[in-house]
Amino acid sequence: MILNQQRAVRLTRRPLEKFLHRLQRELGFQEAGVTIALVSEAEIARMNETFRKKKGPTDVLSFPAERRRPRRPASEGGPHKRMKEDEFLGDIAIAPAMARRYARKHGRTFPGELRVLILHGVLHLMGYDHETDHGEMDRVERKLRKRFGLA
């Protein structure tokens, strides 16, 4: 589910919801719940300081429902274990204003950047952590970006 809780950047939710459903299906967690909140820069800055003790806004934050070990997606050679229908992976907060800025900086489209952030957030919910995993999340994310046309 994607909730637009900001007004600064106009966007269309439907293509993002379709992308999220594709991720859920292809990464083997279509039965598990994920909520994505599109929030203002001020709100994500508040969350960043509250939960990560870092000042200022960021583009994406993930809040896993439970701590889990990384589960390599079935498409990447991992076990194809379906998650329970009522399992909730967690929440992702994305600041579209920051995403638009980063898209320009990195030469990507705004919709493409939002998809990159959704993928990045989902990998965190699946247990990956690029700050501690010695590049594992980055390798998986690069492969999946290529597969989903998000280079």
Coordinates of C-alpha atoms in Angstrom, one line a residue:
M1 CA 0.0 0.0 0.0
I2 CA 1.3 3.5 -0.9
L3 CA 0.1 6.5 1.0
N4 CA 0.8 10.0 -0.3
Q5 CA 1.1 12.2 2.8
Q6 CA 2.9 15.1 1.2
R7 CA 1.8 17.9 -1.2
A8 CA 5.1 19.4 -2.4
V9 CA 5.6 17.0 -5.3
R10 CA 2.9 15.9 -7.7
L11 CA 3.1 12.2 -8.6
T12 CA 1.0 9.3 -9.7
R13 CA 0.7 6.4 -7.2
R14 CA -0.6 3.7 -9.5
P15 CA 2.6 3.0 -11.4
L16 CA 4.5 2.8 -8.0
E17 CA 1.9 0.4 -6.6
K18 CA 2.3 -1.8 -9.7
F19 CA 6.0 -1.8 -9.2
L20 CA 5.7 -2.7 -5.5
H21 CA 3.3 -5.6 -6.5
R22 CA 5.9 -6.7 -9.1
L23 CA 8.6 -6.7 -6.4
Q24 CA 6.4 -8.6 -4.0
R25 CA 5.6 -11.2 -6.6
E26 CA 9.1 -11.6 -8.0
L27 CA 11.0 -11.5 -4.7
G28 CA 8.6 -14.0 -3.1
F29 CA 6.7 -12.0 -0.5
Q30 CA 3.5 -11.2 -2.4
E31 CA 1.4 -12.3 0.6
A32 CA 3.3 -10.1 3.1
G33 CA 2.3 -6.5 3.8
V34 CA 4.4 -3.4 3.1
T35 CA 3.3 0.2 3.6
I36 CA 5.1 3.0 1.8
A37 CA 4.4 6.6 3.0
L38 CA 5.4 9.4 0.8
V39 CA 6.2 12.2 3.2
S40 CA 7.5 15.8 3.2
E41 CA 11.2 16.7 3.7
A42 CA 10.3 18.1 7.1
E43 CA 8.7 14.9 8.2
I44 CA 11.5 12.6 6.9
A45 CA 14.1 14.9 8.6
R46 CA 12.1 14.5 11.9
M47 CA 12.1 10.7 11.4
N48 CA 15.8 10.7 10.5
E49 CA 16.7 12.5 13.7
T50 CA 14.2 10.6 15.9
F51 CA 15.1 7.1 14.7
R52 CA 18.7 7.4 13.4
K53 CA 20.0 10.4 15.4
K54 CA 21.0 12.1 12.1
K55 CA 20.1 15.7 11.4
G56 CA 18.4 16.7 8.1
P57 CA 16.3 15.0 5.5
T58 CA 17.1 11.8 3.6
D59 CA 15.5 10.2 0.7
V60 CA 14.3 6.9 2.2
L61 CA 13.9 5.3 5.6
S62 CA 12.8 1.7 6.4
F63 CA 11.2 0.4 9.5
P64 CA 11.1 -3.5 9.6
A65 CA 8.3 -5.0 11.6
E66 CA 10.8 -7.5 13.0
R67 CA 14.5 -8.0 12.8
R68 CA 15.3 -10.7 10.3
R69 CA 18.3 -12.2 8.6
P70 CA 18.7 -11.3 5.0
R71 CA 16.7 -13.7 2.8
R72 CA 18.1 -13.8 -0.7
P73 CA 15.3 -13.4 -3.2
A74 CA 14.3 -16.6 -4.9
S75 CA 15.2 -14.9 -8.2
E76 CA 18.8 -14.6 -6.9
G77 CA 19.2 -18.2 -6.0
G78 CA 17.7 -18.0 -2.5
P79 CA 15.2 -20.4 -1.0
H80 CA 11.7 -19.7 -2.3
K81 CA 10.0 -19.5 1.1
R82 CA 6.6 -17.8 0.9
M83 CA 5.9 -15.4 3.7
K84 CA 2.7 -15.9 5.6
E85 CA -0.4 -14.2 4.3
D86 CA -0.8 -12.1 7.4
E87 CA 2.9 -11.3 7.8
F88 CA 3.8 -7.6 7.8
L89 CA 7.3 -6.8 6.6
G90 CA 7.2 -3.1 7.7
D91 CA 7.0 0.5 6.6
I92 CA 9.0 2.6 4.2
A93 CA 9.1 6.4 4.2
I94 CA 10.1 8.2 1.1
A95 CA 10.5 11.9 0.6
P96 CA 9.6 12.7 -3.1
A97 CA 11.2 16.1 -3.0
M98 CA 14.6 14.5 -2.0
A99 CA 14.0 11.8 -4.6
R100 CA 13.4 14.4 -7.4
R101 CA 16.6 16.2 -6.4
Y102 CA 18.7 12.9 -6.3
A103 CA 17.2 11.9 -9.7
R104 CA 18.5 15.1 -11.3
K105 CA 21.9 14.6 -9.6
H106 CA 22.2 11.0 -10.8
G107 CA 20.8 11.5 -14.3
R108 CA 17.7 9.3 -13.6
T109 CA 14.0 10.0 -14.2
F110 CA 11.9 10.9 -11.1
P111 CA 9.7 7.8 -11.5
G112 CA 12.8 5.7 -11.9
E113 CA 14.3 7.2 -8.7
L114 CA 11.1 6.4 -6.8
R115 CA 11.3 2.8 -7.9
V116 CA 15.0 2.6 -6.9
L117 CA 14.0 3.9 -3.4
I118 CA 11.2 1.4 -3.1
L119 CA 13.6 -1.4 -4.0
H120 CA 16.2 -0.1 -1.6
G121 CA 13.6 0.1 1.2
V122 CA 12.2 -3.4 0.5
L123 CA 15.7 -4.9 0.7
H124 CA 16.1 -3.3 4.2
L125 CA 12.7 -4.8 5.2
M126 CA 14.0 -8.2 4.0
G127 CA 17.0 -7.9 6.4
Y128 CA 19.7 -6.3 4.3
D129 CA 21.8 -3.5 5.8
H130 CA 24.4 -1.8 3.6
E131 CA 26.0 -0.2 6.6
T132 CA 27.0 -3.5 8.1
D133 CA 26.9 -6.3 5.5
H134 CA 30.3 -5.7 3.7
G135 CA 28.6 -5.0 0.3
E136 CA 26.1 -7.8 0.2
M137 CA 23.1 -5.5 -0.1
D138 CA 24.8 -3.4 -2.7
R139 CA 25.5 -6.5 -4.8
V140 CA 21.9 -7.7 -4.6
E141 CA 20.5 -4.3 -5.2
R142 CA 22.7 -3.8 -8.4
K143 CA 21.5 -7.1 -9.8
L144 CA 17.9 -6.3 -9.1
R145 CA 18.2 -2.8 -10.5
K146 CA 19.5 -4.3 -13.7
R147 CA 16.7 -6.9 -13.8
F148 CA 14.0 -4.3 -13.2
G149 CA 15.5 -1.8 -15.7
L150 CA 16.6 0.7 -13.0
A151 CA 20.3 1.0 -13.8

